[in-house]
C-alpha cells in the first residue's frame, strides 16, 4: 500500500511530556530545609514554608477583596468534608492571632443537614460529629434542615436550631414533594443548590451577617463553571465561579478557598492533626447528571494536567458581570436584558420560534417583532427549563 | 521468620474501603525480594481491602486523587511505588475524592 495516512498515529506520543520525578533536595522557598511535599507536580516545599504559604494565601484572598470590616458578622458554612474543616481552622487561627494581621470579624457557623443518601442513624452521627468539630474550635453553631426550609414558607427563625434538630426518613420525599417524579438528577441537583443558596442568604440575614463563607476549592469552582456553561447559565459565571457572589444586595457569599487545591487542603489538615467528619458519599453513576460528569472530568484534569484547572478558573474570573434590573425568581441572578448584541439565549429562542411556527411566507412581519415581549420574564434561560420540573402548588 | 513492621493509616474516606478502620499495624514477611510501596499496594489489595478495589488501585499504583505520605512526607519525593519500605515506616493514604 502506498498510502501512509495513519502510520504516524502514535508519533505524537513522543512529544507528550512525561511525569518527572521531583528530585530537588531542598525546599523551593527557604532553600535550606528538606522538602516534605510537592505541589503542582513540581514545586517542593518543607512543612513550615508550606503551612506559612497556605495561611498567607488564605489571608491575602480575604484581604485583597477589601470587603470585610472589623466587627462584621460572618456566617461560615460547615460541611462534612476536609475543605470546610480546614476553612474553620484557618479562620480560628486568624482570629486568635495577636498581631496586626489578626482577623477581626465575628463568626457564626451553620451546618445544613442534607445527607439524604445516608440512613437516619448515620445522619444523626454526622450531626453529632459536626457539633464536636465546631465546638472544639470554639465556634457557635446553628443547625438547619434543608428539607424543613424547602417545605416551610414561614419565618426562618423557627427553623434555626442550636440543639435538637429533628430529622426524619421522609425528609428527602418532603424536599422533592413539589418536584415532578421524572425530574432528572441534573435538575434535582440544580434545585437543591438553589434552595441551599437561598437558605444561606436567609439565615445570614436573620443572624445579621453581611457575609457567608463557603468552602469550595479550585476544583469545585472549575466544575461549577463548566457545569454552568453546559446548563445555559453562562451569564452567571462571575457570580457562581468567582470569589464573591453579590447577587443579593445585603449578603455576599465569599469563597475564601477558591485558589486552593485538594492536595494543599489535605496536607494542611494532616500537618495540623485535624480530624473531620467524613460521611459516606453517595455511590452515584458518573453519567447520571451533568454535575457528576463534570466533576469526573475536572478531577481527571486535576490529576493529569493540574494547571488546566487553574487556567479555567482564572478565565472564569475575567468574564464580565451581567447588569440587569430584573432578577430571576428562582436563582435570583440578574436577567440579561437590553444587551446590544444578540445573545445565544435569544438565538435559541429564535430558532425554537422558527421551528415551531407555521410560517406564512406572504406575511413575514413576525420576524421584525422583538422576541419574548409577550409577558415579563420571570426566570433566566436555565431556570425556565428548571421551572418545568416544579409542580405548581 | 523475619518480618517488617510498618504502620498504615487511611483517611479522607479511604478508610471506608478497608473496613472503616483508620490505623492498621501490619507485619510483612521478609523474603529475598525487597518490599516497595508497589508491593505493599498488592498486599493491601489481597489482605485488607474490603470493597471496590478499583476505588483504591489503578494501573499498579493508587488511584489518582489518593495522596500517599511516607513518614509525613509526600511519596512523590521518594520515587512513589519504588520506595523501599523500612522498619516502622508510617504510610498514610488520604483520599481527596469526596462527594459524588
PDB file of N, CA and C in Angstrom, chain A residues 21-24 35-39 41-42 44-45 47 81-83 219 262-263 266-267 270-271 275-276 278-284 292 295 299 303-304, chain B residues 9 11-16 20 22 51-52 55 63-80 92 94-100:
ATOM      1  N   UNK A  21       9.954  12.921  38.022  1.00  0.00           N
ATOM      2  CA  UNK A  21      10.078  12.728  39.466  1.00  0.00           C
ATOM      3  C   UNK A  21      10.845  13.916  40.030  1.00  0.00           C
ATOM      4  N   UNK A  22      10.248  14.532  41.036  1.00  0.00           N
ATOM      5  CA  UNK A  22      10.910  15.684  41.616  1.00  0.00           C
ATOM      6  C   UNK A  22      12.109  15.235  42.437  1.00  0.00           C
ATOM      7  N   UNK A  23      13.243  15.809  42.119  1.00  0.00           N
ATOM      8  CA  UNK A  23      14.429  15.351  42.816  1.00  0.00           C
ATOM      9  C   UNK A  23      15.070  16.451  43.662  1.00  0.00           C
ATOM     10  N   UNK A  24      14.382  17.594  43.767  1.00  0.00           N
ATOM     11  CA  UNK A  24      15.042  18.691  44.476  1.00  0.00           C
ATOM     12  C   UNK A  24      15.319  18.298  45.929  1.00  0.00           C
ATOM     13  N   UNK A  35      12.663  19.047  51.704  1.00  0.00           N
ATOM     14  CA  UNK A  35      11.263  19.182  51.294  1.00  0.00           C
ATOM     15  C   UNK A  35      10.392  18.041  51.794  1.00  0.00           C
ATOM     16  N   UNK A  36       9.126  18.346  52.056  1.00  0.00           N
ATOM     17  CA  UNK A  36       8.187  17.343  52.546  1.00  0.00           C
ATOM     18  C   UNK A  36       7.071  17.041  51.565  1.00  0.00           C
ATOM     19  N   UNK A  37       6.765  17.996  50.700  1.00  0.00           N
ATOM     20  CA  UNK A  37       5.691  17.705  49.739  1.00  0.00           C
ATOM     21  C   UNK A  37       5.894  18.460  48.439  1.00  0.00           C
ATOM     22  N   UNK A  38       5.224  17.962  47.410  1.00  0.00           N
ATOM     23  CA  UNK A  38       5.347  18.533  46.078  1.00  0.00           C
ATOM     24  C   UNK A  38       3.994  19.098  45.669  1.00  0.00           C
ATOM     25  N   UNK A  39       3.980  20.367  45.284  1.00  0.00           N
ATOM     26  CA  UNK A  39       2.736  20.959  44.808  1.00  0.00           C
ATOM     27  C   UNK A  39       2.824  21.190  43.308  1.00  0.00           C
ATOM     28  N   UNK A  41       2.796  19.314  41.041  1.00  0.00           N
ATOM     29  CA  UNK A  41       3.608  18.306  40.371  1.00  0.00           C
ATOM     30  C   UNK A  41       5.062  18.675  40.191  1.00  0.00           C
ATOM     31  N   UNK A  42       5.502  19.838  40.715  1.00  0.00           N
ATOM     32  CA  UNK A  42       6.906  20.191  40.507  1.00  0.00           C
ATOM     33  C   UNK A  42       7.556  20.958  41.663  1.00  0.00           C
ATOM     34  N   UNK A  44       8.668  21.704  45.310  1.00  0.00           N
ATOM     35  CA  UNK A  44       8.814  21.020  46.593  1.00  0.00           C
ATOM     36  C   UNK A  44       8.923  22.041  47.722  1.00  0.00           C
ATOM     37  N   UNK A  45       8.235  21.763  48.836  1.00  0.00           N
ATOM     38  CA  UNK A  45       8.270  22.664  49.981  1.00  0.00           C
ATOM     39  C   UNK A  45       8.522  21.886  51.259  1.00  0.00           C
ATOM     40  N   UNK A  47       7.733  21.588  55.438  1.00  0.00           N
ATOM     41  CA  UNK A  47       6.471  21.691  56.163  1.00  0.00           C
ATOM     42  C   UNK A  47       6.175  23.132  56.593  1.00  0.00           C
ATOM     43  N   UNK A  81     -16.730  17.752  55.225  1.00  0.00           N
ATOM     44  CA  UNK A  81     -15.546  17.406  54.435  1.00  0.00           C
ATOM     45  C   UNK A  81     -14.310  18.147  54.939  1.00  0.00           C
ATOM     46  N   UNK A  82     -13.176  17.780  54.399  1.00  0.00           N
ATOM     47  CA  UNK A  82     -11.911  18.354  54.831  1.00  0.00           C
ATOM     48  C   UNK A  82     -11.783  19.831  54.492  1.00  0.00           C
ATOM     49  N   UNK A  83     -12.390  20.245  53.374  1.00  0.00           N
ATOM     50  CA  UNK A  83     -12.258  21.641  52.958  1.00  0.00           C
ATOM     51  C   UNK A  83     -12.819  22.592  53.995  1.00  0.00           C
ATOM     52  N   UNK A 219     -11.064  23.104  42.370  1.00  0.00           N
ATOM     53  CA  UNK A 219     -11.677  22.056  41.570  1.00  0.00           C
ATOM     54  C   UNK A 219     -13.205  22.195  41.559  1.00  0.00           C
ATOM     55  N   UNK A 262      -6.942  20.403  46.230  1.00  0.00           N
ATOM     56  CA  UNK A 262      -7.265  19.420  47.251  1.00  0.00           C
ATOM     57  C   UNK A 262      -6.026  18.930  47.998  1.00  0.00           C
ATOM     58  N   UNK A 263      -4.900  18.894  47.302  1.00  0.00           N
ATOM     59  CA  UNK A 263      -3.688  18.404  47.960  1.00  0.00           C
ATOM     60  C   UNK A 263      -3.247  19.365  49.062  1.00  0.00           C
ATOM     61  N   UNK A 266      -5.585  18.836  52.056  1.00  0.00           N
ATOM     62  CA  UNK A 266      -5.352  17.592  52.796  1.00  0.00           C
ATOM     63  C   UNK A 266      -4.052  17.644  53.592  1.00  0.00           C
ATOM     64  N   UNK A 267      -3.010  18.214  53.009  1.00  0.00           N
ATOM     65  CA  UNK A 267      -1.746  18.334  53.743  1.00  0.00           C
ATOM     66  C   UNK A 267      -1.875  19.315  54.905  1.00  0.00           C
ATOM     67  N   UNK A 270      -3.565  17.396  57.546  1.00  0.00           N
ATOM     68  CA  UNK A 270      -2.679  16.367  58.076  1.00  0.00           C
ATOM     69  C   UNK A 270      -1.641  16.986  59.020  1.00  0.00           C
ATOM     70  N   UNK A 271      -0.997  18.055  58.561  1.00  0.00           N
ATOM     71  CA  UNK A 271       0.064  18.664  59.359  1.00  0.00           C
ATOM     72  C   UNK A 271      -0.461  19.367  60.603  1.00  0.00           C
ATOM     73  N   UNK A 275      -8.791  16.282  62.436  1.00  0.00           N
ATOM     74  CA  UNK A 275      -9.656  15.181  62.019  1.00  0.00           C
ATOM     75  C   UNK A 275     -11.010  15.781  61.717  1.00  0.00           C
ATOM     76  N   UNK A 276     -11.723  15.191  60.804  1.00  0.00           N
ATOM     77  CA  UNK A 276     -13.005  15.775  60.458  1.00  0.00           C
ATOM     78  C   UNK A 276     -14.024  14.699  60.141  1.00  0.00           C
ATOM     79  N   UNK A 278     -16.286  12.604  58.034  1.00  0.00           N
ATOM     80  CA  UNK A 278     -16.360  12.226  56.645  1.00  0.00           C
ATOM     81  C   UNK A 278     -17.459  11.208  56.454  1.00  0.00           C
ATOM     82  N   UNK A 279     -18.602  11.708  56.032  1.00  0.00           N
ATOM     83  CA  UNK A 279     -19.738  10.814  55.851  1.00  0.00           C
ATOM     84  C   UNK A 279     -19.522  10.016  54.576  1.00  0.00           C
ATOM     85  N   UNK A 280     -20.126   8.858  54.544  1.00  0.00           N
ATOM     86  CA  UNK A 280     -20.080   8.051  53.346  1.00  0.00           C
ATOM     87  C   UNK A 280     -20.740   8.838  52.221  1.00  0.00           C
ATOM     88  N   UNK A 281     -20.116   8.868  51.066  1.00  0.00           N
ATOM     89  CA  UNK A 281     -20.733   9.603  49.976  1.00  0.00           C
ATOM     90  C   UNK A 281     -21.621   8.663  49.184  1.00  0.00           C
ATOM     91  N   UNK A 282     -22.481   9.281  48.439  1.00  0.00           N
ATOM     92  CA  UNK A 282     -23.428   8.512  47.661  1.00  0.00           C
ATOM     93  C   UNK A 282     -22.686   7.796  46.535  1.00  0.00           C
ATOM     94  N   UNK A 283     -23.044   6.532  46.323  1.00  0.00           N
ATOM     95  CA  UNK A 283     -22.445   5.819  45.194  1.00  0.00           C
ATOM     96  C   UNK A 283     -23.233   6.185  43.950  1.00  0.00           C
ATOM     97  N   UNK A 284     -22.731   7.160  43.236  1.00  0.00           N
ATOM     98  CA  UNK A 284     -23.511   7.592  42.079  1.00  0.00           C
ATOM     99  C   UNK A 284     -22.848   7.175  40.782  1.00  0.00           C
ATOM    100  N   UNK A 292     -22.102  15.333  38.056  1.00  0.00           N
ATOM    101  CA  UNK A 292     -21.146  14.264  38.363  1.00  0.00           C
ATOM    102  C   UNK A 292     -20.183  14.049  37.200  1.00  0.00           C
ATOM    103  N   UNK A 295     -17.650  16.727  37.300  1.00  0.00           N
ATOM    104  CA  UNK A 295     -16.767  16.504  38.438  1.00  0.00           C
ATOM    105  C   UNK A 295     -15.682  15.496  38.067  1.00  0.00           C
ATOM    106  N   UNK A 299     -11.788  16.307  37.794  1.00  0.00           N
ATOM    107  CA  UNK A 299     -10.900  15.541  38.673  1.00  0.00           C
ATOM    108  C   UNK A 299      -9.775  14.900  37.860  1.00  0.00           C
ATOM    109  N   UNK A 303      -5.724  15.672  38.147  1.00  0.00           N
ATOM    110  CA  UNK A 303      -4.702  14.663  38.363  1.00  0.00           C
ATOM    111  C   UNK A 303      -3.665  14.627  37.254  1.00  0.00           C
ATOM    112  N   UNK A 304      -4.085  14.890  36.035  1.00  0.00           N
ATOM    113  CA  UNK A 304      -3.150  14.769  34.921  1.00  0.00           C
ATOM    114  C   UNK A 304      -2.580  16.098  34.441  1.00  0.00           C
TER     115      UNK A 304
ATOM    116  N   UNK B   9      -2.060   4.129  57.656  1.00  0.00           N
ATOM    117  CA  UNK B   9      -3.189   4.969  58.065  1.00  0.00           C
ATOM    118  C   UNK B   9      -4.001   5.327  56.842  1.00  0.00           C
ATOM    119  N   UNK B  11      -7.264   7.818  55.453  1.00  0.00           N
ATOM    120  CA  UNK B  11      -8.084   8.981  55.824  1.00  0.00           C
ATOM    121  C   UNK B  11      -8.798   9.576  54.629  1.00  0.00           C
ATOM    122  N   UNK B  12      -9.614  10.588  54.921  1.00  0.00           N
ATOM    123  CA  UNK B  12     -10.337  11.292  53.866  1.00  0.00           C
ATOM    124  C   UNK B  12     -11.387  10.451  53.189  1.00  0.00           C
ATOM    125  N   UNK B  13     -11.772   9.350  53.823  1.00  0.00           N
ATOM    126  CA  UNK B  13     -12.778   8.476  53.219  1.00  0.00           C
ATOM    127  C   UNK B  13     -12.177   7.164  52.739  1.00  0.00           C
ATOM    128  N   UNK B  14     -10.841   7.109  52.585  1.00  0.00           N
ATOM    129  CA  UNK B  14     -10.197   5.865  52.136  1.00  0.00           C
ATOM    130  C   UNK B  14     -10.357   4.748  53.162  1.00  0.00           C
ATOM    131  N   UNK B  15     -10.565   5.135  54.436  1.00  0.00           N
ATOM    132  CA  UNK B  15     -10.726   4.126  55.485  1.00  0.00           C
ATOM    133  C   UNK B  15     -11.974   3.265  55.268  1.00  0.00           C
ATOM    134  N   UNK B  16     -12.956   3.837  54.553  1.00  0.00           N
ATOM    135  CA  UNK B  16     -14.187   3.091  54.297  1.00  0.00           C
ATOM    136  C   UNK B  16     -13.893   1.828  53.478  1.00  0.00           C
ATOM    137  N   UNK B  20     -13.493   0.412  57.443  1.00  0.00           N
ATOM    138  CA  UNK B  20     -13.708   1.557  58.324  1.00  0.00           C
ATOM    139  C   UNK B  20     -12.748   1.613  59.513  1.00  0.00           C
ATOM    140  N   UNK B  22      -9.120   3.174  60.628  1.00  0.00           N
ATOM    141  CA  UNK B  22      -8.153   4.163  60.146  1.00  0.00           C
ATOM    142  C   UNK B  22      -6.713   3.690  60.251  1.00  0.00           C
ATOM    143  N   UNK B  51     -13.681  -3.653  50.027  1.00  0.00           N
ATOM    144  CA  UNK B  51     -14.649  -3.466  48.937  1.00  0.00           C
ATOM    145  C   UNK B  51     -14.065  -2.624  47.815  1.00  0.00           C
ATOM    146  N   UNK B  52     -14.621  -2.771  46.657  1.00  0.00           N
ATOM    147  CA  UNK B  52     -14.322  -1.977  45.470  1.00  0.00           C
ATOM    148  C   UNK B  52     -12.836  -1.601  45.315  1.00  0.00           C
ATOM    149  N   UNK B  55     -11.486   1.491  43.513  1.00  0.00           N
ATOM    150  CA  UNK B  55     -11.506   2.834  44.085  1.00  0.00           C
ATOM    151  C   UNK B  55     -10.201   3.150  44.812  1.00  0.00           C
ATOM    152  N   UNK B  63      -5.127   4.980  42.967  1.00  0.00           N
ATOM    153  CA  UNK B  63      -5.991   5.718  42.055  1.00  0.00           C
ATOM    154  C   UNK B  63      -5.624   7.210  42.129  1.00  0.00           C
ATOM    155  N   UNK B  64      -5.568   7.891  40.980  1.00  0.00           N
ATOM    156  CA  UNK B  64      -5.249   9.322  41.040  1.00  0.00           C
ATOM    157  C   UNK B  64      -6.230  10.036  41.972  1.00  0.00           C
ATOM    158  N   UNK B  65      -5.727  10.923  42.794  1.00  0.00           N
ATOM    159  CA  UNK B  65      -6.608  11.594  43.744  1.00  0.00           C
ATOM    160  C   UNK B  65      -6.431  11.067  45.153  1.00  0.00           C
ATOM    161  N   UNK B  66      -5.693   9.956  45.277  1.00  0.00           N
ATOM    162  CA  UNK B  66      -5.353   9.476  46.618  1.00  0.00           C
ATOM    163  C   UNK B  66      -3.918   9.907  46.910  1.00  0.00           C
ATOM    164  N   UNK B  67      -3.749  10.620  48.011  1.00  0.00           N
ATOM    165  CA  UNK B  67      -2.409  11.095  48.364  1.00  0.00           C
ATOM    166  C   UNK B  67      -1.710  10.040  49.205  1.00  0.00           C
ATOM    167  N   UNK B  68      -0.413   9.884  48.992  1.00  0.00           N
ATOM    168  CA  UNK B  68       0.349   8.924  49.788  1.00  0.00           C
ATOM    169  C   UNK B  68       1.470   9.670  50.506  1.00  0.00           C
ATOM    170  N   UNK B  69       1.567   9.458  51.822  1.00  0.00           N
ATOM    171  CA  UNK B  69       2.609  10.084  52.614  1.00  0.00           C
ATOM    172  C   UNK B  69       3.461   8.997  53.259  1.00  0.00           C
ATOM    173  N   UNK B  70       4.768   9.156  53.152  1.00  0.00           N
ATOM    174  CA  UNK B  70       5.681   8.241  53.818  1.00  0.00           C
ATOM    175  C   UNK B  70       6.318   9.024  54.958  1.00  0.00           C
ATOM    176  N   UNK B  71       6.046   8.622  56.167  1.00  0.00           N
ATOM    177  CA  UNK B  71       6.529   9.344  57.348  1.00  0.00           C
ATOM    178  C   UNK B  71       6.285  10.845  57.227  1.00  0.00           C
ATOM    179  N   UNK B  72       5.048  11.190  56.914  1.00  0.00           N
ATOM    180  CA  UNK B  72       4.594  12.579  56.809  1.00  0.00           C
ATOM    181  C   UNK B  72       5.102  13.347  55.589  1.00  0.00           C
ATOM    182  N   UNK B  73       5.834  12.687  54.715  1.00  0.00           N
ATOM    183  CA  UNK B  73       6.323  13.399  53.530  1.00  0.00           C
ATOM    184  C   UNK B  73       5.685  12.794  52.278  1.00  0.00           C
ATOM    185  N   UNK B  74       5.585  13.621  51.263  1.00  0.00           N
ATOM    186  CA  UNK B  74       4.961  13.249  50.000  1.00  0.00           C
ATOM    187  C   UNK B  74       5.744  12.121  49.321  1.00  0.00           C
ATOM    188  N   UNK B  75       5.039  11.080  48.865  1.00  0.00           N
ATOM    189  CA  UNK B  75       5.759   9.977  48.222  1.00  0.00           C
ATOM    190  C   UNK B  75       6.333  10.375  46.859  1.00  0.00           C
ATOM    191  N   UNK B  76       5.853  11.503  46.305  1.00  0.00           N
ATOM    192  CA  UNK B  76       6.409  11.973  45.033  1.00  0.00           C
ATOM    193  C   UNK B  76       7.878  12.355  45.176  1.00  0.00           C
ATOM    194  N   UNK B  77       8.288  12.608  46.431  1.00  0.00           N
ATOM    195  CA  UNK B  77       9.704  12.935  46.676  1.00  0.00           C
ATOM    196  C   UNK B  77      10.536  11.665  46.835  1.00  0.00           C
ATOM    197  N   UNK B  78       9.860  10.521  46.830  1.00  0.00           N
ATOM    198  CA  UNK B  78      10.565   9.264  47.138  1.00  0.00           C
ATOM    199  C   UNK B  78      10.344   8.219  46.069  1.00  0.00           C
ATOM    200  N   UNK B  79      10.194   8.670  44.830  1.00  0.00           N
ATOM    201  CA  UNK B  79      10.092   7.731  43.729  1.00  0.00           C
ATOM    202  C   UNK B  79       8.838   6.849  43.828  1.00  0.00           C
ATOM    203  N   UNK B  80       7.814   7.367  44.415  1.00  0.00           N
ATOM    204  CA  UNK B  80       6.480   6.732  44.546  1.00  0.00           C
ATOM    205  C   UNK B  80       6.508   5.210  44.772  1.00  0.00           C
ATOM    206  N   UNK B  92       0.687   6.745  54.925  1.00  0.00           N
ATOM    207  CA  UNK B  92      -0.646   7.304  55.073  1.00  0.00           C
ATOM    208  C   UNK B  92      -1.293   7.467  53.697  1.00  0.00           C
ATOM    209  N   UNK B  94      -4.508   9.225  51.902  1.00  0.00           N
ATOM    210  CA  UNK B  94      -5.619  10.162  52.102  1.00  0.00           C
ATOM    211  C   UNK B  94      -6.361  10.338  50.783  1.00  0.00           C
ATOM    212  N   UNK B  95      -7.641  10.051  50.819  1.00  0.00           N
ATOM    213  CA  UNK B  95      -8.439  10.226  49.605  1.00  0.00           C
ATOM    214  C   UNK B  95      -8.897  11.674  49.491  1.00  0.00           C
ATOM    215  N   UNK B  96      -8.783  12.240  48.302  1.00  0.00           N
ATOM    216  CA  UNK B  96      -9.309  13.592  48.091  1.00  0.00           C
ATOM    217  C   UNK B  96     -10.557  13.522  47.222  1.00  0.00           C
ATOM    218  N   UNK B  97     -11.039  12.317  47.011  1.00  0.00           N
ATOM    219  CA  UNK B  97     -12.160  12.129  46.092  1.00  0.00           C
ATOM    220  C   UNK B  97     -13.482  12.094  46.845  1.00  0.00           C
ATOM    221  N   UNK B  98     -13.836  13.222  47.444  1.00  0.00           N
ATOM    222  CA  UNK B  98     -15.080  13.227  48.203  1.00  0.00           C
ATOM    223  C   UNK B  98     -16.243  13.530  47.292  1.00  0.00           C
ATOM    224  N   UNK B  99     -17.389  13.250  47.801  1.00  0.00           N
ATOM    225  CA  UNK B  99     -18.618  13.664  47.130  1.00  0.00           C
ATOM    226  C   UNK B  99     -18.953  12.822  45.935  1.00  0.00           C
ATOM    227  N   UNK B 100     -20.079  13.065  45.384  1.00  0.00           N
ATOM    228  CA  UNK B 100     -20.482  12.294  44.224  1.00  0.00           C
ATOM    229  C   UNK B 100     -21.549  13.050  43.468  1.00  0.00           C
TER     230      UNK B 100
END
